[in-house]
Amino acid sequence: MTMVLRHLAAALLALTLLAGCSDDDSGSATDAGSSDEPTPTATDSPTRPDDPQCPGGLPMGEGTDLGLGTEEPADAPPPAFDTPTAAWVCPYALDDEVTSADTEARWVGDGPGRFVPEGRLPALTESLSELTPAEAARTCSLDLGGRLLLVLPREDGLTGIVVDDFGCGDVRMTDDPYSTTALGEKDGDGTVAGVLTGPPSLHAILEVVVPR
């Protein structure tokens, strides 16, 4: 009888220990799966993309050897710009494969895009407020360099501002940097058609972001 009681006691003790281990394990699993951070949802979106989104090339305009876009001066400056939450710059160069007169020019990506430092966004906005219509009769140098695409997010899309890093430093706008419509060809959301002239401060800011 005593032997039976001993076996029963041992069995009860083993069951108690097993139950205790099971509770500990389940608690550890719950802790491992919990987090103070909210679970991301499909509707979450950052204030700016993780990487600057740069088109592979610039749309080509007709009527000029370099396909820069419209050559007509703008009739008016663009609407006022609000300071953006982010902005980035994409560099472009004339395609090296364009070697003959019968080959169409192409402006292709010339390196990664880079964000404008947050601290420079107010100065950038101030520089953009100084964009003015280009003079119809102006003398420009004959040098040839690269082009810089400044991208500004807006509520319903992106605004593109292309600055020539040569000649008169002409500025042309587009309300869709990914569009195939030639630069400066038409008015859009927050943009104007035609060629603009930018202040030296605009060129200086862009060249700090993407050194040439």
mmCIF file of C-alpha atoms in Angstrom:
data_model
loop_
_atom_site.group_PDB
_atom_site.id
_atom_site.type_symbol
_atom_site.label_atom_id
_atom_site.label_comp_id
_atom_site.label_asym_id
_atom_site.label_seq_id
_atom_site.Cartn_x
_atom_site.Cartn_y
_atom_site.Cartn_z
ATOM 1 C CA MET A 1 0.000 0.000 0.000
ATOM 2 C CA THR A 2 2.779 2.330 0.919
ATOM 3 C CA MET A 3 4.511 1.533 -2.394
ATOM 4 C CA VAL A 4 1.331 2.429 -4.339
ATOM 5 C CA LEU A 5 1.005 5.751 -2.508
ATOM 6 C CA ARG A 6 4.624 6.571 -3.302
ATOM 7 C CA HIS A 7 4.026 5.899 -7.032
ATOM 8 C CA LEU A 8 0.901 8.081 -6.993
ATOM 9 C CA ALA A 9 2.770 10.921 -5.300
ATOM 10 C CA ALA A 10 5.589 10.729 -7.837
ATOM 11 C CA ALA A 11 3.103 10.777 -10.717
ATOM 12 C CA LEU A 12 1.302 13.834 -9.313
ATOM 13 C CA LEU A 13 4.621 15.649 -8.834
ATOM 14 C CA ALA A 14 5.643 14.953 -12.434
ATOM 15 C CA LEU A 15 2.319 16.254 -13.760
ATOM 16 C CA THR A 16 2.701 19.427 -11.684
ATOM 17 C CA LEU A 17 6.194 20.063 -13.047
ATOM 18 C CA LEU A 18 5.039 19.509 -16.626
ATOM 19 C CA ALA A 19 2.168 21.953 -16.191
ATOM 20 C CA GLY A 20 4.562 24.564 -14.826
ATOM 21 C CA CYS A 21 6.932 24.186 -17.796
ATOM 22 C CA SER A 22 4.052 24.507 -20.241
ATOM 23 C CA ASP A 23 2.909 27.786 -18.670
ATOM 24 C CA ASP A 24 6.438 29.250 -18.816
ATOM 25 C CA ASP A 25 6.882 28.326 -22.470
ATOM 26 C CA SER A 26 3.590 29.840 -23.520
ATOM 27 C CA GLY A 27 4.419 33.043 -21.671
ATOM 28 C CA SER A 28 7.802 33.315 -23.414
ATOM 29 C CA ALA A 29 6.226 32.881 -26.832
ATOM 30 C CA THR A 30 3.716 35.636 -26.123
ATOM 31 C CA ASP A 31 6.429 38.023 -24.983
ATOM 32 C CA ALA A 32 8.541 37.321 -28.065
ATOM 33 C CA GLY A 33 5.647 38.132 -30.378
ATOM 34 C CA SER A 34 4.648 41.381 -28.663
ATOM 35 C CA SER A 35 6.047 44.805 -29.555
ATOM 36 C CA ASP A 36 5.540 48.415 -28.564
ATOM 37 C CA GLU A 37 5.708 49.427 -32.255
ATOM 38 C CA PRO A 38 2.395 49.583 -34.186
ATOM 39 C CA THR A 39 1.967 47.008 -36.895
ATOM 40 C CA PRO A 40 2.463 48.592 -40.359
ATOM 41 C CA THR A 41 -0.540 48.547 -42.642
ATOM 42 C CA ALA A 42 -0.919 48.804 -46.402
ATOM 43 C CA THR A 43 -2.073 52.397 -46.040
ATOM 44 C CA ASP A 44 1.036 53.550 -44.186
ATOM 45 C CA SER A 45 3.343 55.679 -46.355
ATOM 46 C CA PRO A 46 6.545 57.556 -45.485
ATOM 47 C CA THR A 47 6.803 61.291 -45.898
ATOM 48 C CA ARG A 48 9.403 60.600 -48.562
ATOM 49 C CA PRO A 49 10.493 57.440 -50.393
ATOM 50 C CA ASP A 50 13.347 55.373 -48.974
ATOM 51 C CA ASP A 51 15.349 56.080 -52.132
ATOM 52 C CA PRO A 52 15.079 59.063 -54.468
ATOM 53 C CA GLN A 53 12.893 58.062 -57.398
ATOM 54 C CA CYS A 54 14.653 59.157 -60.578
ATOM 55 C CA PRO A 55 13.386 58.608 -64.129
ATOM 56 C CA GLY A 56 15.840 56.707 -66.310
ATOM 57 C CA GLY A 57 16.006 59.585 -68.773
ATOM 58 C CA LEU A 58 14.578 62.994 -69.553
ATOM 59 C CA PRO A 59 11.810 63.462 -72.141
ATOM 60 C CA MET A 60 13.146 64.709 -75.448
ATOM 61 C CA GLY A 61 11.964 67.864 -77.175
ATOM 62 C CA GLU A 62 11.812 68.285 -80.928
ATOM 63 C CA GLY A 63 13.324 71.045 -83.017
ATOM 64 C CA THR A 64 16.740 71.241 -81.327
ATOM 65 C CA ASP A 65 19.790 69.024 -81.722
ATOM 66 C CA LEU A 66 19.989 68.378 -77.986
ATOM 67 C CA GLY A 67 16.289 67.798 -77.361
ATOM 68 C CA LEU A 68 16.248 70.176 -74.389
ATOM 69 C CA GLY A 69 12.581 71.024 -74.620
ATOM 70 C CA THR A 70 10.759 74.193 -75.516
ATOM 71 C CA GLU A 71 12.842 77.233 -76.446
ATOM 72 C CA GLU A 72 10.027 79.739 -75.952
ATOM 73 C CA PRO A 73 10.326 81.989 -72.888
ATOM 74 C CA ALA A 74 7.629 81.558 -70.252
ATOM 75 C CA ASP A 75 4.873 84.163 -70.135
ATOM 76 C CA ALA A 76 4.879 84.353 -66.342
ATOM 77 C CA PRO A 77 6.705 82.941 -63.310
ATOM 78 C CA PRO A 78 5.344 79.760 -61.727
ATOM 79 C CA PRO A 79 2.937 79.861 -58.771
ATOM 80 C CA ALA A 80 4.418 80.251 -55.304
ATOM 81 C CA PHE A 81 6.022 77.156 -53.812
ATOM 82 C CA ASP A 82 5.343 75.830 -50.345
ATOM 83 C CA THR A 83 8.346 74.470 -48.477
ATOM 84 C CA PRO A 84 8.309 70.743 -49.313
ATOM 85 C CA THR A 85 8.661 67.965 -46.778
ATOM 86 C CA ALA A 86 11.289 66.440 -49.071
ATOM 87 C CA ALA A 87 12.999 67.076 -52.379
ATOM 88 C CA TRP A 88 15.613 65.225 -54.350
ATOM 89 C CA VAL A 89 17.942 65.858 -57.275
ATOM 90 C CA CYS A 90 18.663 63.509 -60.187
ATOM 91 C CA PRO A 91 21.664 64.101 -62.493
ATOM 92 C CA TYR A 92 21.590 63.521 -66.268
ATOM 93 C CA ALA A 93 24.130 63.621 -69.064
ATOM 94 C CA LEU A 94 24.039 63.438 -72.833
ATOM 95 C CA ASP A 95 24.297 59.805 -73.899
ATOM 96 C CA ASP A 96 27.894 58.913 -74.791
ATOM 97 C CA GLU A 97 26.615 56.751 -77.654
ATOM 98 C CA VAL A 98 25.391 59.803 -79.528
ATOM 99 C CA THR A 99 28.318 60.090 -81.923
ATOM 100 C CA SER A 100 26.844 61.114 -85.244
ATOM 101 C CA ALA A 101 24.491 63.749 -86.618
ATOM 102 C CA ASP A 102 21.903 61.159 -87.587
ATOM 103 C CA THR A 103 21.677 59.762 -84.046
ATOM 104 C CA GLU A 104 19.008 61.258 -81.799
ATOM 105 C CA ALA A 105 20.274 62.831 -78.609
ATOM 106 C CA ARG A 106 19.238 61.248 -75.325
ATOM 107 C CA TRP A 107 19.588 62.521 -71.785
ATOM 108 C CA VAL A 108 20.254 59.528 -69.531
ATOM 109 C CA GLY A 109 20.800 59.084 -65.795
ATOM 110 C CA ASP A 110 24.293 60.073 -64.667
ATOM 111 C CA GLY A 111 24.365 58.753 -61.105
ATOM 112 C CA PRO A 112 22.039 58.193 -58.174
ATOM 113 C CA GLY A 113 19.551 60.735 -56.980
ATOM 114 C CA ARG A 114 20.197 62.480 -53.682
ATOM 115 C CA PHE A 115 17.916 64.134 -51.163
ATOM 116 C CA VAL A 116 18.181 67.839 -50.508
ATOM 117 C CA PRO A 117 19.224 68.147 -46.836
ATOM 118 C CA GLU A 118 16.223 69.049 -44.713
ATOM 119 C CA GLY A 119 17.951 72.171 -43.437
ATOM 120 C CA ARG A 120 18.290 73.502 -46.988
ATOM 121 C CA LEU A 121 14.638 73.086 -47.971
ATOM 122 C CA PRO A 122 13.612 76.620 -46.850
ATOM 123 C CA ALA A 123 16.496 78.149 -48.838
ATOM 124 C CA LEU A 124 15.550 76.009 -51.821
ATOM 125 C CA THR A 125 11.969 77.256 -51.641
ATOM 126 C CA GLU A 126 13.165 80.845 -51.483
ATOM 127 C CA SER A 127 15.339 80.281 -54.563
ATOM 128 C CA LEU A 128 12.419 78.776 -56.484
ATOM 129 C CA SER A 129 10.358 81.877 -55.687
ATOM 130 C CA GLU A 130 12.887 83.843 -57.761
ATOM 131 C CA LEU A 131 12.246 81.919 -60.987
ATOM 132 C CA THR A 132 11.413 84.402 -63.747
ATOM 133 C CA PRO A 133 10.633 84.138 -67.472
ATOM 134 C CA ALA A 134 13.783 83.966 -69.571
ATOM 135 C CA GLU A 135 14.578 86.927 -71.805
ATOM 136 C CA ALA A 136 13.667 86.368 -75.444
ATOM 137 C CA ALA A 137 16.999 87.768 -76.632
ATOM 138 C CA ARG A 138 19.822 86.491 -74.486
ATOM 139 C CA THR A 139 23.397 85.467 -75.090
ATOM 140 C CA CYS A 140 24.461 82.105 -73.678
ATOM 141 C CA SER A 141 27.816 80.378 -73.561
ATOM 142 C CA LEU A 142 28.358 77.455 -75.927
ATOM 143 C CA ASP A 143 29.620 75.046 -73.275
ATOM 144 C CA LEU A 144 27.801 71.768 -72.751
ATOM 145 C CA GLY A 145 27.366 70.067 -69.421
ATOM 146 C CA GLY A 146 24.848 68.012 -67.527
ATOM 147 C CA ARG A 147 21.296 68.645 -66.396
ATOM 148 C CA LEU A 148 19.726 68.349 -62.960
ATOM 149 C CA LEU A 149 16.150 67.301 -62.255
ATOM 150 C CA LEU A 150 14.741 68.641 -59.007
ATOM 151 C CA VAL A 151 11.729 66.619 -57.858
ATOM 152 C CA LEU A 152 9.198 68.099 -55.434
ATOM 153 C CA PRO A 153 6.355 65.954 -54.053
ATOM 154 C CA ARG A 154 2.875 67.444 -53.980
ATOM 155 C CA GLU A 155 -0.432 66.103 -52.713
ATOM 156 C CA ASP A 156 -1.456 64.572 -56.035
ATOM 157 C CA GLY A 157 1.887 63.731 -57.636
ATOM 158 C CA LEU A 158 5.336 65.119 -58.360
ATOM 159 C CA THR A 159 6.616 68.366 -59.852
ATOM 160 C CA GLY A 160 9.810 68.275 -61.896
ATOM 161 C CA ILE A 161 12.139 71.237 -62.429
ATOM 162 C CA VAL A 162 15.008 70.639 -64.864
ATOM 163 C CA VAL A 163 17.980 72.983 -64.639
ATOM 164 C CA ASP A 164 20.618 73.098 -67.378
ATOM 165 C CA ASP A 165 24.100 73.070 -65.881
ATOM 166 C CA PHE A 166 25.479 74.909 -68.910
ATOM 167 C CA GLY A 167 24.738 77.827 -71.227
ATOM 168 C CA CYS A 168 22.260 80.220 -69.636
ATOM 169 C CA GLY A 169 21.256 77.687 -67.008
ATOM 170 C CA ASP A 170 17.740 77.474 -68.432
ATOM 171 C CA VAL A 171 14.961 76.049 -66.269
ATOM 172 C CA ARG A 172 12.014 74.026 -67.592
ATOM 173 C CA MET A 173 9.144 72.488 -65.649
ATOM 174 C CA THR A 174 6.896 69.462 -65.830
ATOM 175 C CA ASP A 175 4.025 68.304 -63.639
ATOM 176 C CA ASP A 176 5.094 64.689 -64.233
ATOM 177 C CA PRO A 177 8.824 63.827 -64.268
ATOM 178 C CA TYR A 178 7.947 60.411 -65.744
ATOM 179 C CA SER A 179 5.982 61.874 -68.653
ATOM 180 C CA THR A 180 7.246 61.713 -72.234
ATOM 181 C CA THR A 181 5.957 65.230 -72.878
ATOM 182 C CA ALA A 182 8.844 67.560 -73.705
ATOM 183 C CA LEU A 183 9.929 69.783 -70.842
ATOM 184 C CA GLY A 184 8.262 73.168 -70.609
ATOM 185 C CA GLU A 185 5.750 72.357 -73.324
ATOM 186 C CA LYS A 186 2.579 72.977 -71.340
ATOM 187 C CA ASP A 187 1.170 74.347 -68.115
ATOM 188 C CA GLY A 188 0.424 71.856 -65.379
ATOM 189 C CA ASP A 189 -0.337 71.592 -61.686
ATOM 190 C CA GLY A 190 1.923 74.231 -60.177
ATOM 191 C CA THR A 191 4.009 74.614 -63.359
ATOM 192 C CA VAL A 192 4.226 76.982 -66.318
ATOM 193 C CA ALA A 193 5.122 76.405 -69.941
ATOM 194 C CA GLY A 194 8.244 77.989 -71.402
ATOM 195 C CA VAL A 195 11.809 78.644 -70.355
ATOM 196 C CA LEU A 196 12.588 80.198 -66.988
ATOM 197 C CA THR A 197 15.708 81.700 -65.473
ATOM 198 C CA GLY A 198 16.783 80.735 -61.984
ATOM 199 C CA PRO A 199 18.894 82.674 -59.469
ATOM 200 C CA PRO A 200 22.509 81.672 -58.782
ATOM 201 C CA SER A 201 21.407 80.399 -55.363
ATOM 202 C CA LEU A 202 19.289 77.681 -56.999
ATOM 203 C CA HIS A 203 22.236 76.373 -58.992
ATOM 204 C CA ALA A 204 24.448 76.529 -55.900
ATOM 205 C CA ILE A 205 22.032 74.459 -53.797
ATOM 206 C CA LEU A 206 21.601 71.805 -56.473
ATOM 207 C CA GLU A 207 25.338 71.513 -57.061
ATOM 208 C CA VAL A 208 25.933 71.007 -53.344
ATOM 209 C CA VAL A 209 23.451 68.135 -53.356
ATOM 210 C CA VAL A 210 24.872 66.582 -56.553
ATOM 211 C CA PRO A 211 28.440 67.821 -57.149
ATOM 212 C CA ARG A 212 29.346 68.072 -60.819
#
